[in-house]
mmCIF file of C-alpha atoms in Angstrom:
data_model
loop_
_atom_site.group_PDB
_atom_site.id
_atom_site.type_symbol
_atom_site.label_atom_id
_atom_site.label_comp_id
_atom_site.label_asym_id
_atom_site.label_seq_id
_atom_site.Cartn_x
_atom_site.Cartn_y
_atom_site.Cartn_z
ATOM 1 C CA MET T 5 -83.228 14.733 -14.979
ATOM 2 C CA LYS T 6 -79.468 14.931 -13.274
ATOM 3 C CA LYS T 7 -80.470 18.251 -11.816
ATOM 4 C CA TYR T 8 -84.379 16.894 -10.343
ATOM 5 C CA PHE T 9 -81.784 13.893 -8.646
ATOM 6 C CA PHE T 10 -79.434 15.792 -7.082
ATOM 7 C CA THR T 11 -81.807 18.664 -5.713
ATOM 8 C CA ASN T 12 -83.513 16.131 -4.518
ATOM 9 C CA TYR T 13 -80.397 13.623 -3.017
ATOM 10 C CA SER T 14 -79.174 16.506 -1.283
ATOM 11 C CA ILE T 15 -81.646 16.567 1.693
ATOM 12 C CA ILE T 16 -80.504 12.979 1.932
ATOM 13 C CA ILE T 17 -77.003 13.669 1.893
ATOM 14 C CA ILE T 18 -77.043 16.012 4.617
ATOM 15 C CA ILE T 19 -79.270 13.965 6.621
ATOM 16 C CA LYS T 20 -76.298 11.211 6.208
ATOM 17 C CA ILE T 21 -73.718 13.731 7.282
ATOM 18 C CA PHE T 22 -75.508 14.994 10.252
ATOM 19 C CA VAL T 23 -76.240 11.248 11.257
ATOM 20 C CA LEU T 24 -72.335 10.604 11.060
ATOM 21 C CA TYR T 25 -71.597 14.083 12.672
ATOM 22 C CA ILE T 26 -73.855 12.906 15.526
ATOM 23 C CA PHE T 27 -72.965 9.517 16.468
ATOM 24 C CA GLY T 28 -69.211 9.049 14.165
ATOM 25 C CA ALA T 29 -68.680 6.180 12.273
ATOM 26 C CA GLN T 30 -69.577 2.996 13.964
ATOM 27 C CA ILE T 31 -67.230 -0.116 14.980
ATOM 28 C CA MET T 32 -69.575 -3.004 15.043
ATOM 29 C CA PRO T 33 -68.391 -6.150 16.526
ATOM 30 C CA ASP T 34 -66.620 -7.790 13.130
ATOM 31 C CA SER T 35 -65.315 -4.288 12.573
ATOM 32 C CA ASN T 36 -62.606 -5.081 15.006
ATOM 33 C CA GLY T 37 -61.764 -7.954 12.972
ATOM 34 C CA TYR T 38 -61.114 -6.435 9.975
ATOM 35 C CA ILE T 39 -59.458 -3.044 11.920
ATOM 36 C CA SER T 40 -56.972 -6.019 13.437
ATOM 37 C CA GLU T 41 -56.208 -7.559 9.569
ATOM 38 C CA SER T 42 -55.728 -4.587 8.053
ATOM 39 C CA LYS T 43 -52.277 -3.790 10.708
ATOM 40 C CA SER T 44 -50.985 -7.156 9.599
ATOM 41 C CA LEU T 45 -51.844 -7.655 5.896
ATOM 42 C CA PHE T 46 -49.465 -10.417 4.366
ATOM 43 C CA ASP T 47 -48.399 -11.643 7.484
ATOM 44 C CA THR T 48 -50.304 -14.150 7.840
ATOM 45 C CA MET T 49 -53.268 -15.570 6.011
ATOM 46 C CA PRO T 50 -56.135 -13.909 6.681
ATOM 47 C CA PHE T 51 -59.295 -15.275 8.462
ATOM 48 C CA ARG T 52 -61.362 -12.699 6.279
ATOM 49 C CA ASN T 53 -60.212 -11.336 2.706
ATOM 50 C CA TYR T 54 -57.793 -9.250 1.282
ATOM 51 C CA GLY T 55 -60.159 -6.370 0.232
ATOM 52 C CA TYR T 56 -61.649 -4.671 3.331
ATOM 53 C CA PRO T 57 -58.408 -4.478 5.317
ATOM 54 C CA LEU T 58 -56.269 -3.612 2.425
ATOM 55 C CA ILE T 59 -58.989 -0.768 2.020
ATOM 56 C CA ILE T 60 -58.802 0.122 5.844
ATOM 57 C CA SER T 61 -54.640 0.053 6.025
ATOM 58 C CA ILE T 62 -54.523 2.615 2.704
ATOM 59 C CA MET T 63 -56.962 4.994 4.567
ATOM 60 C CA SER T 64 -55.304 4.651 7.862
ATOM 61 C CA PHE T 65 -52.099 5.551 6.344
ATOM 62 C CA PHE T 66 -52.963 8.520 4.840
ATOM 63 C CA PHE T 67 -55.266 9.958 7.350
ATOM 64 C CA HIS T 68 -55.446 9.942 10.807
ATOM 65 C CA ASN T 69 -58.799 9.793 11.009
ATOM 66 C CA TRP T 70 -59.496 7.035 8.946
ATOM 67 C CA GLU T 71 -62.984 5.901 10.117
ATOM 68 C CA ILE T 72 -64.612 9.425 9.244
ATOM 69 C CA LYS T 73 -63.078 9.557 5.642
ATOM 70 C CA LEU T 74 -63.860 5.743 5.062
ATOM 71 C CA THR T 75 -67.766 6.139 5.742
ATOM 72 C CA VAL T 76 -68.112 9.462 3.834
ATOM 73 C CA ILE T 77 -66.514 7.522 0.429
ATOM 74 C CA GLN T 78 -68.982 5.118 1.127
ATOM 75 C CA ILE T 79 -71.384 7.419 1.412
ATOM 76 C CA ILE T 80 -70.511 9.129 -1.984
ATOM 77 C CA ILE T 81 -70.418 5.741 -3.721
ATOM 78 C CA SER T 82 -73.618 4.949 -2.427
ATOM 79 C CA GLY T 83 -74.557 8.557 -3.729
ATOM 80 C CA ILE T 84 -73.040 7.229 -7.541
ATOM 81 C CA THR T 85 -75.212 3.740 -6.969
ATOM 82 C CA SER T 86 -78.327 5.295 -6.161
ATOM 83 C CA TYR T 87 -77.706 7.549 -9.306
ATOM 84 C CA TYR T 88 -77.277 5.034 -11.155
ATOM 85 C CA ILE T 89 -80.681 3.091 -10.137
ATOM 86 C CA PHE T 90 -82.286 6.377 -10.413
ATOM 87 C CA ASN T 91 -81.141 6.726 -13.847
ATOM 88 C CA THR T 92 -82.429 3.359 -14.807
ATOM 89 C CA LEU T 93 -85.506 3.675 -14.328
ATOM 90 C CA VAL T 94 -86.817 6.242 -15.632
ATOM 91 C CA LYS T 95 -85.081 4.848 -18.439
ATOM 92 C CA MET T 96 -87.535 1.985 -17.963
ATOM 93 C CA LYS T 97 -90.434 4.030 -17.990
ATOM 94 C CA PHE T 98 -90.949 4.828 -14.497
ATOM 95 C CA SER T 99 -92.129 9.069 -12.940
ATOM 96 C CA LYS T 100 -88.923 11.016 -12.057
ATOM 97 C CA ASN T 101 -91.330 10.827 -8.541
ATOM 98 C CA LEU T 102 -91.356 7.269 -8.192
ATOM 99 C CA ALA T 103 -87.734 6.702 -9.371
ATOM 100 C CA PHE T 104 -86.735 8.854 -6.569
ATOM 101 C CA PHE T 105 -89.258 7.382 -3.983
ATOM 102 C CA ILE T 106 -87.560 3.771 -4.205
ATOM 103 C CA ILE T 107 -84.607 5.861 -4.261
ATOM 104 C CA SER T 108 -85.242 7.308 -0.516
ATOM 105 C CA ILE T 109 -86.510 4.103 0.622
ATOM 106 C CA VAL T 110 -83.300 1.926 0.060
ATOM 107 C CA ASN T 111 -81.253 5.362 0.975
ATOM 108 C CA LEU T 112 -82.831 5.586 4.609
ATOM 109 C CA SER T 113 -83.484 2.024 5.100
ATOM 110 C CA ILE T 114 -80.589 -0.615 5.716
ATOM 111 C CA LEU T 115 -78.309 0.582 3.339
ATOM 112 C CA PHE T 116 -78.227 3.943 5.517
ATOM 113 C CA PHE T 117 -76.865 2.347 8.767
ATOM 114 C CA LEU T 118 -74.183 0.392 6.803
ATOM 115 C CA GLU T 119 -72.636 3.003 5.111
ATOM 116 C CA LEU T 120 -71.976 4.199 8.747
ATOM 117 C CA CYS T 121 -70.262 1.030 10.043
ATOM 118 C CA ILE T 122 -66.793 0.098 9.306
ATOM 119 C CA LEU T 123 -67.793 -2.818 7.299
ATOM 120 C CA PRO T 124 -67.548 -4.014 3.602
ATOM 121 C CA ASP T 125 -71.619 -4.883 3.177
ATOM 122 C CA SER T 126 -72.108 -1.292 1.929
ATOM 123 C CA LEU T 127 -69.736 -1.561 -0.487
ATOM 124 C CA ILE T 128 -70.742 -5.123 -1.382
ATOM 125 C CA SER T 129 -74.315 -3.643 -1.250
ATOM 126 C CA ASN T 130 -73.590 -0.916 -3.996
ATOM 127 C CA PHE T 131 -71.396 -3.098 -6.712
ATOM 128 C CA PHE T 132 -74.266 -5.737 -6.111
ATOM 129 C CA THR T 133 -76.743 -3.262 -7.209
ATOM 130 C CA ILE T 134 -74.847 -1.895 -10.361
ATOM 131 C CA ILE T 135 -74.816 -5.704 -11.020
ATOM 132 C CA ILE T 136 -78.629 -5.779 -10.887
ATOM 133 C CA CYS T 137 -79.197 -2.572 -12.520
ATOM 134 C CA ASN T 138 -76.934 -3.597 -15.984
ATOM 135 C CA PHE T 139 -78.550 -6.551 -16.236
ATOM 136 C CA LEU T 140 -81.711 -5.037 -16.438
ATOM 137 C CA ARG T 141 -80.716 -2.604 -19.196
ATOM 138 C CA ILE T 142 -78.673 -5.873 -20.989
ATOM 139 C CA PHE T 143 -82.231 -7.264 -20.644
ATOM 140 C CA VAL T 144 -84.513 -3.663 -21.243
ATOM 141 C CA PHE T 145 -82.117 -1.786 -24.030
ATOM 142 C CA LYS T 146 -80.429 -4.767 -25.759
ATOM 143 C CA SER T 147 -77.192 -2.342 -26.287
ATOM 144 C CA ASN T 148 -73.428 -2.775 -24.664
ATOM 145 C CA LEU T 149 -74.042 -6.090 -24.030
ATOM 146 C CA PHE T 150 -70.388 -6.429 -23.761
ATOM 147 C CA PHE T 151 -69.253 -3.553 -21.973
ATOM 148 C CA LEU T 152 -71.653 -3.977 -19.551
ATOM 149 C CA VAL T 153 -70.905 -7.735 -18.897
ATOM 150 C CA PHE T 154 -66.875 -6.345 -18.466
ATOM 151 C CA ILE T 155 -68.317 -3.953 -15.961
ATOM 152 C CA ASN T 156 -70.212 -6.832 -13.911
ATOM 153 C CA SER T 157 -67.241 -8.609 -13.508
ATOM 154 C CA ILE T 158 -65.254 -5.928 -12.510
ATOM 155 C CA LEU T 159 -67.500 -5.748 -9.959
ATOM 156 C CA PHE T 160 -68.011 -9.395 -9.390
ATOM 157 C CA THR T 161 -64.585 -9.814 -8.473
ATOM 158 C CA PHE T 162 -64.034 -6.810 -6.444
ATOM 159 C CA CYS T 163 -67.399 -8.344 -4.642
ATOM 160 C CA PHE T 164 -65.060 -11.598 -4.507
ATOM 161 C CA ILE T 165 -62.364 -9.860 -3.245
ATOM 162 C CA LEU T 166 -64.099 -8.157 -0.129
ATOM 163 C CA LYS T 167 -66.233 -11.532 0.637
ATOM 164 C CA SER T 168 -65.688 -14.874 -0.894
ATOM 165 C CA GLN T 169 -68.719 -15.917 -0.193
ATOM 166 C CA PHE T 170 -70.203 -13.897 -2.704
ATOM 167 C CA LEU T 171 -68.947 -16.764 -5.003
ATOM 168 C CA TYR T 172 -71.504 -18.286 -4.405
ATOM 169 C CA PHE T 173 -73.823 -16.179 -6.600
ATOM 170 C CA LEU T 174 -71.870 -17.344 -9.790
ATOM 171 C CA PRO T 175 -73.905 -19.959 -10.642
ATOM 172 C CA ILE T 176 -77.006 -17.493 -10.177
ATOM 173 C CA PHE T 177 -75.375 -15.320 -13.076
ATOM 174 C CA LEU T 178 -74.703 -17.788 -15.279
ATOM 175 C CA LEU T 179 -77.993 -18.704 -15.443
ATOM 176 C CA ILE T 180 -78.886 -14.996 -16.327
ATOM 177 C CA PHE T 181 -76.674 -14.965 -19.243
ATOM 178 C CA VAL T 182 -78.194 -18.853 -20.328
ATOM 179 C CA SER T 183 -81.538 -16.695 -20.615
ATOM 180 C CA PHE T 184 -79.753 -14.114 -23.017
ATOM 181 C CA TYR T 185 -80.267 -16.669 -25.710
ATOM 182 C CA LYS T 186 -83.461 -15.110 -26.034
ATOM 183 C CA ILE T 187 -81.899 -11.759 -27.601
ATOM 184 C CA TYR T 188 -78.604 -13.064 -28.242
ATOM 185 C CA ASN T 189 -76.716 -15.688 -30.402
ATOM 186 C CA LEU T 190 -74.919 -18.860 -28.783
ATOM 187 C CA ARG T 191 -71.318 -17.111 -29.572
ATOM 188 C CA LYS T 192 -72.250 -13.739 -28.007
ATOM 189 C CA ILE T 193 -73.136 -15.381 -25.037
ATOM 190 C CA LEU T 194 -70.331 -17.502 -24.760
ATOM 191 C CA PHE T 195 -68.189 -15.026 -25.564
ATOM 192 C CA SER T 196 -69.961 -12.227 -22.490
ATOM 193 C CA ILE T 197 -69.551 -15.482 -19.870
ATOM 194 C CA PHE T 198 -65.821 -15.679 -20.858
ATOM 195 C CA ILE T 199 -65.893 -12.046 -20.069
ATOM 196 C CA PHE T 200 -67.314 -12.287 -16.931
ATOM 197 C CA ILE T 201 -65.870 -15.264 -15.744
ATOM 198 C CA ILE T 202 -61.820 -14.189 -16.653
ATOM 199 C CA PRO T 203 -61.499 -11.626 -13.958
ATOM 200 C CA VAL T 204 -63.050 -13.875 -11.090
ATOM 201 C CA PHE T 205 -60.182 -16.670 -12.079
ATOM 202 C CA ILE T 206 -57.152 -14.812 -11.900
ATOM 203 C CA SER T 207 -58.552 -13.597 -8.491
ATOM 204 C CA LEU T 208 -59.035 -16.944 -7.366
ATOM 205 C CA GLU T 209 -55.680 -18.014 -8.502
ATOM 206 C CA SER T 210 -53.925 -14.560 -6.721
#
């Protein structure tokens, strides 16, 4: 399965790198705000969350052409996410061809555009997709509940740090936990909610 995925996905990677080479990293109107705030981190209260400006600050400290390096990292993260989606779909009895077709549509549509932009949206879309895949794995395979909930909590916290608006998704995820009553007892559900929420509240306090 790995060989099938990476053999075919290498074509998508080549397309992405070629487009990046031709057009370069895209500085969108909102990108300038993140770049500006990365130069004055923690000096003033940020209009945006610290997450993406901090990433830009670290990248610009270590690399001269940090924009290209950052977009390459975003492309790599999308590749990891794509394999995780592919693996989840195959385990859910999708054929490898259909699973990879779905991956191709996702990669060569809006996600393709986001990866080339200096914006947090690419990271958020990848983290959010993994969260959804993990909840699917909990429902379908009924295993690794606490581990997958913990991973989702960390990813959700990262999403919130990147964009505070992501906190609005919290009630939706809590509803998902309520639906767990069909496959888990109340004690496990409450403990999983506790695992999920604690890192989020720690990030709120910081």
